[in-house]
Coordinates of C-alpha atoms and ligand atoms in Angstrom, one line a residue:
M1 CA 0.1 0.2 -0.3
E2 CA 1.6 3.5 -1.0
Y3 CA 2.1 5.6 1.7
I4 CA 0.9 9.2 0.5
R5 CA 1.3 12.3 3.5
L6 CA -0.1 15.5 2.0
R7 CA -1.0 18.8 3.8
G8 CA -4.1 20.9 4.6
L9 CA -5.7 23.7 7.0
G10 CA -5.6 21.8 10.6
V11 CA -9.5 23.4 11.3
S12 CA -9.6 21.5 14.1
P13 CA -6.2 20.4 16.4
G14 CA -5.8 16.9 17.5
I15 CA -4.7 13.8 16.2
A16 CA -6.1 10.3 15.3
I17 CA -5.6 7.5 13.8
G18 CA -7.9 4.9 12.1
G19 CA -9.4 3.5 9.1
V20 CA -10.9 5.1 6.2
Q21 CA -14.5 5.9 5.9
L22 CA -15.7 7.3 2.2
T23 CA -18.5 9.0 2.1
E24 CA -20.4 9.5 -1.7
K25 CA -21.5 13.0 -2.5
V26 CA -24.0 14.4 -4.7
V27 CA -22.8 15.4 -8.2
F28 CA -25.2 17.8 -9.5
T29 CA -26.5 17.2 -13.1
T30 CA -24.2 18.8 -15.8
R31 CA -27.0 17.5 -18.7
K32 CA -30.0 19.7 -19.3
E33 CA -32.8 17.3 -20.0
A34 CA -35.9 18.8 -21.7
I35 CA -39.4 19.2 -21.4
S36 CA -43.0 19.8 -22.6
A37 CA -44.6 22.6 -22.5
E38 CA -47.2 20.2 -20.5
Q39 CA -44.9 18.7 -18.7
V40 CA -43.3 21.4 -17.0
D41 CA -46.7 21.7 -14.2
G42 CA -45.4 18.0 -13.1
E43 CA -42.2 18.8 -13.2
L44 CA -43.0 22.2 -10.3
N45 CA -44.6 19.7 -8.7
R46 CA -42.1 16.8 -8.3
L47 CA -40.1 20.2 -7.0
N48 CA -42.3 20.9 -4.0
G49 CA -42.6 17.0 -3.4
A50 CA -39.0 16.9 -3.5
I51 CA -38.7 20.9 -1.0
E52 CA -41.6 19.3 1.3
R53 CA -39.5 16.1 1.6
T54 CA -36.5 18.1 2.9
H55 CA -38.6 19.7 5.2
E56 CA -39.6 16.9 6.8
Q57 CA -36.1 16.0 6.9
L58 CA -34.7 18.7 7.6
V59 CA -37.1 18.9 10.7
R60 CA -36.3 15.5 11.7
I61 CA -33.0 15.9 11.8
R62 CA -33.3 18.8 13.9
D63 CA -35.1 17.1 16.6
N64 CA -32.7 14.4 16.9
I65 CA -29.9 15.8 17.2
K66 CA -31.3 18.0 19.9
D67 CA -31.9 14.8 21.8
I68 CA -28.0 13.6 21.0
V69 CA -26.3 16.6 20.9
G70 CA -28.2 19.1 22.4
E71 CA -29.9 22.6 21.2
E72 CA -27.4 24.6 20.1
H73 CA -25.6 22.1 17.1
A74 CA -29.9 22.0 16.1
F75 CA -29.5 25.4 15.2
I76 CA -27.6 24.6 11.7
F77 CA -30.8 23.0 10.3
E78 CA -33.2 25.9 12.1
A79 CA -30.5 27.7 9.3
H80 CA -30.9 25.5 6.6
L81 CA -34.2 25.3 7.4
L82 CA -34.3 29.0 6.4
I83 CA -32.7 28.5 3.4
L84 CA -35.1 26.1 1.7
H85 CA -38.3 28.4 2.4
D86 CA -36.4 30.9 0.8
K87 CA -38.5 32.9 -1.6
S88 CA -35.5 34.4 -4.0
L89 CA -33.9 30.5 -4.1
R90 CA -37.5 28.8 -4.9
M91 CA -38.4 31.2 -7.5
S92 CA -35.3 31.2 -9.4
L93 CA -35.2 27.3 -9.1
K94 CA -39.2 27.5 -10.2
E95 CA -38.6 29.9 -12.6
I96 CA -35.7 27.8 -14.8
I97 CA -38.5 25.1 -15.4
R98 CA -40.9 27.5 -16.5
K99 CA -38.8 29.4 -19.1
E100 CA -36.1 26.8 -20.2
K101 CA -38.7 23.8 -20.3
T102 CA -35.7 21.1 -18.1
R103 CA -36.0 19.3 -15.6
A104 CA -35.7 20.2 -11.8
E105 CA -32.0 18.4 -11.2
W106 CA -30.6 21.1 -14.4
A107 CA -32.6 23.8 -11.8
I108 CA -30.9 23.1 -8.8
S109 CA -27.6 22.8 -10.9
R110 CA -27.5 26.3 -12.7
V111 CA -29.0 27.7 -8.9
H112 CA -26.9 25.8 -7.3
V113 CA -23.6 27.6 -9.8
K114 CA -25.5 31.2 -9.4
Y115 CA -25.3 30.5 -5.3
Q116 CA -21.8 29.9 -5.3
K117 CA -20.4 32.5 -7.9
L118 CA -22.3 34.8 -5.8
F119 CA -20.9 33.8 -2.2
E120 CA -17.4 32.9 -3.8
S121 CA -17.6 36.5 -5.0
I122 CA -17.6 37.7 -1.4
D123 CA -14.3 39.4 -0.7
D124 CA -15.0 37.3 2.7
E125 CA -13.7 34.3 4.4
Y126 CA -16.5 33.3 6.7
L127 CA -19.4 35.0 4.5
M128 CA -17.7 33.3 1.9
Q129 CA -18.2 29.7 3.3
R130 CA -22.0 30.4 3.6
K131 CA -21.8 28.9 0.2
F132 CA -22.0 25.0 1.6
D133 CA -25.0 25.5 3.5
V134 CA -27.1 26.6 0.3
A135 CA -25.2 23.7 -1.3
D136 CA -26.6 21.1 1.1
V137 CA -29.7 22.1 1.0
L138 CA -29.7 22.0 -2.9
S139 CA -28.5 18.4 -2.5
K140 CA -30.9 17.5 -0.2
I141 CA -33.5 19.0 -2.5
Y142 CA -31.6 17.4 -5.7
R143 CA -31.8 13.5 -3.5
N144 CA -35.3 14.0 -2.6
L145 CA -36.3 14.3 -6.2
E146 CA -36.0 10.9 -6.1
T147 CA -39.1 9.5 -4.3
A148 CA -36.6 7.3 -2.2
E149 CA -35.3 7.6 1.0
P150 CA -31.8 9.3 1.1
G151 CA -28.6 8.2 3.3
K152 CA -27.2 4.6 3.9
K153 CA -26.3 3.6 7.1
E154 CA -22.8 2.8 8.4
E155 CA -22.5 2.9 12.2
G156 CA -20.9 1.6 14.3
K157 CA -16.8 1.0 14.2
E158 CA -14.8 4.1 14.9
K159 CA -13.3 5.6 11.6
I160 CA -11.9 8.4 9.8
L161 CA -13.8 10.5 7.9
V162 CA -12.6 10.9 4.1
A163 CA -15.6 13.2 1.6
H164 CA -14.7 15.6 -0.9
E165 CA -16.9 18.2 1.0
L166 CA -18.4 17.3 4.3
L167 CA -22.1 19.7 3.8
P168 CA -23.2 21.1 7.3
S169 CA -26.5 19.3 7.8
E170 CA -24.9 15.6 7.7
A171 CA -21.8 17.0 9.8
A172 CA -24.0 17.3 11.8
L173 CA -25.7 14.2 11.4
R174 CA -22.2 12.4 11.2
L175 CA -20.0 14.0 13.7
S176 CA -22.5 13.8 16.8
K177 CA -23.1 9.8 16.7
G178 CA -19.5 9.6 18.6
N179 CA -18.1 7.4 15.9
V180 CA -15.7 9.8 14.4
L181 CA -12.6 10.0 15.2
A182 CA -11.2 12.5 12.1
V183 CA -12.6 13.9 9.4
A184 CA -10.6 14.6 6.3
L185 CA -12.0 16.4 3.3
D186 CA -10.6 18.0 -0.2
M187 CA -12.6 21.5 0.3
G188 CA -13.9 23.5 3.3
G189 CA -11.8 26.4 5.3
Q190 CA -11.8 27.4 8.6
T191 CA -14.7 29.4 9.2
S192 CA -17.2 27.2 7.6
H193 CA -19.8 25.3 9.8
T194 CA -18.5 21.8 9.7
A195 CA -15.0 23.7 11.5
I196 CA -17.1 24.9 13.7
L197 CA -19.1 22.2 14.8
A198 CA -15.9 19.8 14.9
R199 CA -14.1 22.1 16.8
S200 CA -16.8 22.2 19.3
L201 CA -17.2 18.1 19.5
N202 CA -12.8 18.0 19.5
I203 CA -12.9 16.2 16.6
P204 CA -9.8 16.4 14.8
T205 CA -10.1 17.9 11.5
V206 CA -8.2 19.3 8.1
M207 CA -10.0 20.7 5.2
G208 CA -8.5 21.5 1.9
L209 CA -6.9 18.3 1.1
R210 CA -7.9 19.1 -2.8
N211 CA -7.6 15.6 -3.7
V212 CA -7.7 13.1 0.1
S213 CA -11.0 11.9 -1.1
Q214 CA -9.3 10.6 -4.6
R215 CA -6.6 8.9 -2.9
V216 CA -8.1 6.6 -0.1
K217 CA -9.7 3.8 0.0
N218 CA -12.5 2.3 2.5
G219 CA -10.0 0.4 4.7
D220 CA -6.9 2.4 4.6
V221 CA -5.2 3.4 7.5
L222 CA -4.9 7.4 8.3
I223 CA -3.6 10.1 10.6
V224 CA -5.3 13.1 10.5
D225 CA -2.9 16.0 12.2
G226 CA -5.7 18.6 12.4
T227 CA -3.1 20.7 14.6
D228 CA -0.5 20.5 11.7
G229 CA -3.0 20.5 8.9
E230 CA -1.2 16.7 7.5
V231 CA -3.3 13.5 6.6
L232 CA -1.1 10.9 6.3
I233 CA -2.5 7.6 4.2
N234 CA -1.1 4.0 5.0
P235 CA 1.6 5.7 6.6
P236 CA 4.6 3.0 8.0
L237 CA 4.6 1.6 11.9
A238 CA 7.3 3.8 12.8
I239 CA 5.5 6.6 11.7
Q240 CA 2.3 5.8 13.0
K241 CA 4.1 5.6 16.6
E242 CA 5.8 8.6 16.4
F243 CA 2.2 10.3 16.2
A244 CA 0.3 8.3 18.7
S245 CA 3.3 10.2 20.7
K246 CA 2.4 13.5 19.2
K247 CA -1.7 12.0 20.1
K248 CA -0.9 11.9 23.6
K249 CA 0.9 14.7 24.3
Y250 CA -1.8 16.8 23.1
D251 CA -4.4 14.9 24.6
D252 CA -2.8 15.5 28.1
Y253 CA -2.3 19.1 26.8
R254 CA -6.3 19.3 26.2
K255 CA -6.3 18.0 29.8
E256 CA -4.3 20.9 30.9
L257 CA -6.3 23.0 29.1
K258 CA -8.9 21.8 31.1
K259 CA -8.1 21.9 34.0
I260 CA -6.7 25.7 33.8
A261 CA -10.4 27.0 32.7
K262 CA -11.6 25.7 35.9
L263 CA -9.2 27.7 37.2
S264 CA -10.5 31.0 39.2
S265 CA -9.6 34.6 36.8
K266 CA -7.3 36.3 39.2
T267 CA -3.5 37.4 39.3
L268 CA -1.2 37.2 41.9
D269 CA -2.6 39.6 43.5
K270 CA -6.0 38.8 43.4
F271 CA -6.5 41.4 41.3
E272 CA -10.2 39.8 39.4
F273 CA -10.3 40.1 35.5
L274 CA -13.2 38.1 33.3
P275 CA -12.7 36.0 30.3
L276 CA -15.1 36.3 27.4
A277 CA -15.3 34.7 24.4
N278 CA -16.1 36.4 20.8
I279 CA -18.4 34.2 18.9
E280 CA -20.1 33.5 15.6
L281 CA -22.1 31.0 15.9
P282 CA -25.3 29.8 18.6
E283 CA -22.8 26.3 18.2
E284 CA -20.2 28.3 20.3
V285 CA -21.4 28.6 23.5
P286 CA -20.5 25.4 25.7
M287 CA -17.8 25.0 23.8
A288 CA -16.3 28.7 25.0
F289 CA -17.1 27.7 28.2
S290 CA -15.3 24.5 29.1
M291 CA -12.5 26.7 27.7
G292 CA -13.0 29.2 30.6
A293 CA -15.0 31.7 29.1
E294 CA -17.2 33.7 31.6
G295 CA -19.5 35.3 29.6
I296 CA -19.8 35.4 25.8
G297 CA -18.2 39.4 25.1
L298 CA -19.0 39.6 21.5
F299 CA -21.5 37.4 19.9
R300 CA -20.9 38.9 16.0
S301 CA -24.9 38.5 14.5
E302 CA -23.6 39.0 10.8
F303 CA -23.8 35.1 10.2
L304 CA -27.3 35.5 10.6
Y305 CA -27.8 37.9 7.4
L306 CA -25.2 35.0 5.7
Q307 CA -27.8 32.3 6.3
S308 CA -29.9 33.0 3.7
T309 CA -30.8 35.8 1.0
T310 CA -33.2 37.9 2.1
P311 CA -33.2 39.3 5.3
P312 CA -33.4 37.0 8.5
T313 CA -37.0 37.7 10.2
E314 CA -37.6 38.9 13.7
E315 CA -38.1 35.4 15.1
A316 CA -35.0 33.8 13.4
H317 CA -33.4 36.8 14.9
Y318 CA -34.7 35.9 18.5
Q319 CA -34.4 32.5 18.2
I320 CA -30.7 32.5 17.5
Y321 CA -30.6 35.2 20.2
S322 CA -32.3 33.2 22.7
Q323 CA -30.9 30.4 22.6
I324 CA -27.2 31.9 23.2
A325 CA -29.0 33.7 26.4
K326 CA -30.3 30.9 27.7
D327 CA -27.1 27.9 26.4
A328 CA -24.8 31.1 28.4
Y329 CA -27.1 32.0 31.2
P330 CA -27.1 33.9 33.3
S331 CA -23.3 35.0 32.5
P332 CA -23.7 38.3 30.2
V333 CA -24.3 37.8 26.5
Y334 CA -23.3 40.9 24.4
I335 CA -25.1 40.3 21.0
R336 CA -23.3 42.9 18.8
T337 CA -25.6 44.7 16.1
I338 CA -25.0 44.1 12.4
D339 CA -21.4 44.8 11.5
M340 CA -21.8 44.7 7.5
G341 CA -21.5 46.7 4.3
G342 CA -18.1 47.8 3.6
E343 CA -16.2 44.7 2.0
K344 CA -18.5 42.2 3.5
N345 CA -21.7 43.0 1.3
L346 CA -24.8 40.6 0.5
P347 CA -26.8 41.2 -2.1
H348 CA -30.0 41.9 -0.4
L349 CA -28.1 44.7 1.4
K350 CA -28.6 46.5 -1.5
I351 CA -25.4 48.7 -1.2
E352 CA -23.3 49.9 -4.4
K353 CA -19.9 49.2 -4.5
E354 CA -18.3 52.0 -2.6
P355 CA -14.5 52.9 -3.6
N356 CA -12.9 52.6 -0.4
P357 CA -15.3 50.6 1.7
A358 CA -13.2 50.5 4.6
L359 CA -14.3 54.1 5.2
G360 CA -17.5 53.3 3.8
L361 CA -21.2 52.6 4.5
R362 CA -20.7 50.2 7.6
A363 CA -22.2 48.5 10.5
I364 CA -24.3 51.1 12.0
R365 CA -24.0 53.8 9.2
L366 CA -25.7 50.7 7.7
S367 CA -27.9 50.6 10.3
L368 CA -29.2 54.0 10.5
R369 CA -29.7 54.3 7.0
D370 CA -32.1 51.3 6.8
R371 CA -34.1 51.9 9.8
E372 CA -36.9 49.3 9.6
F373 CA -34.3 47.1 9.1
F374 CA -32.4 47.7 12.0
K375 CA -35.5 47.6 14.3
V376 CA -36.2 43.9 13.0
Q377 CA -32.7 43.1 14.7
L378 CA -33.2 45.4 18.2
K379 CA -36.7 44.1 18.6
A380 CA -35.2 40.8 18.7
I381 CA -32.6 41.2 20.6
L382 CA -35.1 43.5 23.7
R383 CA -36.9 39.6 23.1
A384 CA -34.8 38.0 23.9
S385 CA -33.3 40.5 26.8
A386 CA -36.2 39.2 29.3
M387 CA -34.0 36.2 29.9
G388 CA -31.9 39.1 31.7
N389 CA -28.0 38.3 30.7
V390 CA -28.9 40.2 27.7
R391 CA -26.6 43.2 26.6
V392 CA -26.8 45.7 23.3
L393 CA -23.5 46.2 22.0
I394 CA -23.6 49.1 18.3
P395 CA -20.5 48.9 16.3
M396 CA -17.9 51.5 14.6
I397 CA -19.6 54.5 16.4
T398 CA -18.0 57.9 15.1
E399 CA -19.8 60.4 17.2
L400 CA -22.5 61.2 19.8
E401 CA -25.4 61.7 17.5
E402 CA -25.4 58.5 15.6
I403 CA -26.3 57.1 20.1
E404 CA -28.8 59.3 19.9
E405 CA -30.5 57.9 17.3
V406 CA -29.9 54.1 18.2
K407 CA -31.3 55.4 21.9
M408 CA -34.5 56.6 20.1
L409 CA -34.7 54.0 18.3
F410 CA -34.6 51.5 20.9
R411 CA -37.5 54.1 23.1
E412 CA -39.6 53.5 20.4
I413 CA -39.5 50.0 20.0
Q414 CA -39.5 49.6 23.8
Q415 CA -42.5 51.8 24.2
E416 CA -44.7 49.6 21.1
M417 CA -43.5 46.1 23.3
R418 CA -44.3 47.7 26.6
E419 CA -47.8 48.4 24.8
K420 CA -48.7 45.1 23.4
N421 CA -47.3 43.4 26.5
I422 CA -44.1 42.1 25.5
P423 CA -42.2 41.3 28.0
F424 CA -37.6 42.7 27.7
D425 CA -35.5 43.4 30.4
E426 CA -36.2 47.2 31.2
N427 CA -32.4 47.3 32.3
I428 CA -31.1 45.8 29.4
P429 CA -27.2 47.5 28.8
L430 CA -26.8 49.4 26.1
G431 CA -22.6 49.2 24.9
V432 CA -20.6 50.9 21.6
M433 CA -17.7 49.8 20.2
I434 CA -14.4 51.6 20.2
E435 CA -12.9 51.3 16.8
V436 CA -13.2 54.2 15.3
P437 CA -9.7 57.0 16.6
A438 CA -12.7 59.7 16.8
A439 CA -14.7 57.6 18.8
A440 CA -11.7 56.7 21.2
A441 CA -11.2 60.6 21.3
L442 CA -14.5 61.3 22.7
T443 CA -14.8 58.8 25.7
D444 CA -15.2 61.0 27.7
I445 CA -18.1 62.7 26.0
L446 CA -19.8 59.4 24.7
V447 CA -19.2 56.5 27.6
K448 CA -21.5 58.9 29.7
E449 CA -24.2 58.1 27.2
V450 CA -24.2 54.3 27.4
D451 CA -23.8 51.4 29.9
Y452 CA -20.6 50.5 29.2
I453 CA -17.5 50.4 26.2
S454 CA -15.8 47.8 24.4
I455 CA -12.6 48.4 22.7
G456 CA -12.2 47.3 19.2
T457 CA -8.1 46.8 18.7
N458 CA -8.8 45.4 15.6
D459 CA -10.5 48.2 13.5
L460 CA -8.9 50.6 16.0
I461 CA -5.9 50.3 15.7
Q462 CA -6.5 49.3 12.0
Y463 CA -8.3 53.2 11.3
Y464 CA -5.2 54.6 13.9
L465 CA -2.4 53.8 12.6
A466 CA -3.4 53.6 8.8
V467 CA -2.7 50.8 8.4
D468 CA -4.7 47.8 6.4
R469 CA -2.6 44.3 8.4
S470 CA -4.2 42.1 5.3
N471 CA -2.0 44.0 3.1
E472 CA 1.7 42.1 2.9
L473 CA 2.8 45.5 2.1
V474 CA 2.2 47.0 4.5
S475 CA 0.9 44.7 7.5
Y476 CA 4.8 45.3 9.1
L477 CA 3.3 48.6 10.5
F478 CA 0.2 47.3 12.5
K479 CA 1.4 47.4 16.0
P480 CA -0.8 46.9 19.1
L481 CA 2.4 48.4 21.3
H482 CA 2.7 51.7 18.6
P483 CA 3.0 54.0 21.6
S484 CA 0.5 55.6 20.1
V485 CA -2.0 53.7 20.3
L486 CA -1.1 52.6 24.1
R487 CA -2.0 56.3 25.2
L488 CA -5.2 56.2 23.1
I489 CA -6.2 53.0 24.3
K490 CA -4.8 54.5 28.3
F491 CA -6.7 57.1 27.7
V492 CA -10.1 55.3 26.6
I493 CA -9.6 52.8 29.7
D494 CA -9.1 55.4 31.7
T495 CA -11.8 57.9 31.0
A496 CA -14.9 54.6 31.2
Q497 CA -13.7 54.4 34.8
K498 CA -13.4 57.5 36.2
E499 CA -17.0 57.4 34.6
N500 CA -17.3 53.6 36.7
K501 CA -18.4 52.3 33.2
D502 CA -17.5 48.7 32.7
V503 CA -15.1 48.8 29.4
T504 CA -13.9 45.4 27.9
V505 CA -10.9 45.2 25.2
C506 CA -12.6 42.4 22.8
G507 CA -9.8 43.0 19.5
E508 CA -7.4 40.4 19.0
M509 CA -5.2 42.2 21.0
A510 CA -7.0 40.6 24.2
A511 CA -5.7 37.1 23.4
D512 CA -2.0 38.3 22.8
T513 CA 0.0 37.0 25.4
L514 CA 2.1 40.2 26.0
S515 CA -0.4 42.8 24.9
A516 CA -3.0 41.1 27.6
I517 CA -0.2 42.4 30.3
V518 CA -0.2 45.6 29.0
L519 CA -3.9 45.6 28.2
L520 CA -4.1 44.0 32.4
G521 CA -0.9 46.9 33.3
L522 CA -3.8 49.3 32.1
G523 CA -6.2 48.0 35.0
L524 CA -8.3 46.2 31.9
R525 CA -11.1 43.3 33.2
K526 CA -12.8 42.4 31.1
F527 CA -10.3 40.4 28.1
S528 CA -12.8 38.6 25.3
M529 CA -11.5 36.5 22.7
N530 CA -11.4 34.0 20.7
P531 CA -12.1 30.4 22.8
I532 CA -9.0 28.9 22.0
F533 CA -7.0 31.4 23.5
I534 CA -8.8 31.5 27.0
P535 CA -6.9 28.6 29.1
R536 CA -3.3 30.9 27.3
I537 CA -4.8 34.6 28.3
K538 CA -5.7 32.8 31.7
N539 CA -2.4 31.2 32.3
V540 CA -0.7 34.1 31.9
L541 CA -2.3 36.5 33.7
R542 CA -2.9 34.0 36.6
S543 CA 0.7 33.6 37.0
V544 CA 2.0 37.6 37.0
E545 CA 0.6 40.3 39.4
Q546 CA -1.1 43.6 38.2
K547 CA 0.8 45.9 40.4
T548 CA 3.9 45.0 39.0
A549 CA 1.9 45.0 35.4
K550 CA 0.8 48.8 36.0
E551 CA 4.4 49.8 37.0
V552 CA 5.9 48.4 34.6
V553 CA 3.5 49.5 32.0
E554 CA 3.8 53.1 33.2
E555 CA 7.3 52.8 32.4
A556 CA 7.2 51.7 29.0
M557 CA 5.1 54.2 28.4
L558 CA 7.5 56.7 28.0
L559 CA 9.5 54.9 26.0
K560 CA 9.3 56.1 22.2
T561 CA 8.8 53.2 19.9
A562 CA 7.0 49.7 19.7
Q563 CA 10.0 47.6 19.7
E564 CA 11.8 49.7 23.1
I565 CA 8.3 49.2 24.5
E566 CA 8.0 45.2 24.1
E567 CA 11.6 44.5 25.3
C568 CA 11.4 46.7 27.5
I569 CA 8.1 45.0 28.8
I570 CA 9.2 41.1 28.7
E571 CA 12.8 42.1 30.6
R572 CA 10.9 44.0 33.6
I573 CA 8.1 41.0 34.2
L574 CA 10.5 38.0 34.1
L575 CA 12.3 40.0 36.3
K576 CA 9.8 40.3 38.6
H577 CA 7.8 36.7 37.4
P578 CA 10.4 34.3 35.6
K579 CA 7.7 31.9 34.7
A580 CA 5.7 34.4 33.7
F581 CA 5.8 33.0 29.9
L582 CA 7.4 30.0 30.5
M583 CA 3.8 29.1 31.3
E584 CA 2.7 30.2 28.1
L585 CA 0.4 27.3 26.1
Ligands
PEP1 C1 -12.5 45.1 16.5 O1 -12.6 45.4 15.5 O2 -11.6 44.7 17.1 C2 -13.6 43.9 16.8 C3 -13.6 43.3 17.6 O3 -14.6 44.2 15.3 P1 -14.4 42.4 14.3 O4 -13.3 42.4 14.3 O5 -15.6 42.1 14.4 O6 -14.8 43.8 13.2
MG2 MG1 -14.0 45.9 14.4

């Protein structure tokens, strides 16, 4: 048996060694089969029947998943039901059958291509990945054009799943059975639902392997290394042994992380801090808490708009928000209103192409332009707030007037809800993101108008330093420890605390060990980050004194360059806490 080593994208860490189980995929037809004008109605009925069967299946799978792995993983099927019942998707299918007088298979194939192109043209990895959800629903309808029940059962033995691509609903169904050791796919990326699901179920997964599904056959021995993004087909015994010991190390490391997650969030001198999680999907809540999160510091609500080609209904918003609030209860959940526009565009948002999207119609600017659309989201957040642990967070605030307008809308909706006796939290905290330098400089004025602020350092630094960090030509200039960035952040934190207002940092700076110590030294207590970084940051902050961090930062801030600041902090922290960075995970 030939030994092959393939490199891909590790999307869920860990190592597994086992036998291959190939899955078959739906191949959409490339043949346009014509029908007569008289057959059109029959074909439309055939399509409707398939849609109905798909609906029944999705509802059944959703309910099963709820029972097997919990409600949070069933969400994906709600999203798929929304896609299935999306008006423009159905219209497109029917129109092709009517106009081109063809079989439903061809219509699905055409619509599939159209939507794949549409999503691929979006210059945002996360949004682009939503094409798999649409493909997933379309292939279900496709299978259901045959009246026979789809799906073959391969229960029982533990195996490594290999496929061209694993559509999200299939992933939820297969991965939840507890008999999948690992996953290896030709397609896919970091932010796909399948990747997120694999991470939260702790199943090592490598995607983007291009042709792994063609290079293996059932029964081959496979090693999947989700940490390093490698797949080894039929490795010799010596290599299997090497990976078995790597696997043991990783499994021990996971146990260590879990232990840290349970420890108290206090520095050596008992300064209490709060690790919070940034998430994009409701399914991530349990994983975030298992990593030691003590709340959801940032729920990026954009994802909801990506599930469908029409804007989500108030009910769809509400279901998601109340689910997160329930799963996180009683810990706080900060729901950020839609941060789209600019390069995160979607057809139903009807935004024209802008010459400079980063400085364009983004986030709150877009929401305030389309108020009816914004009110739907605010209403749903308010309804979910009845739970008592929801906060609302507004992105990209630039000036006071925007806060006033949001508050006016908020009051208007609250009044309507009172009149209709719809329960909500009368004291729901309203906060703003500080991510535009103008807002940062205006913190003393803005903070008086809100209950809390959250510093989005990703955008704040990019706008303050005028550096696009995804642009390789200038990304070397993106420096969170730039003296001017530190001065600005210090001003924001000090000002908020003077007003006794809560302040969080939810940009990636909070997940960087050195920067986290600096933020701690600046008096920050709430650190919100991708949950996988929580144990690492918790560990580092637990290994230092806040008092020392404060002294060190005060001294470092007198220096002139980011490099001097970085060196000074490392040196001075190590002097006092020699083990601080040794404990880094
Ligand atoms: C930020 O800008 O730091 C932030 C957290 O928002 P996002 O990364 O979603 O733009
Ligand atoms: Mg931002």
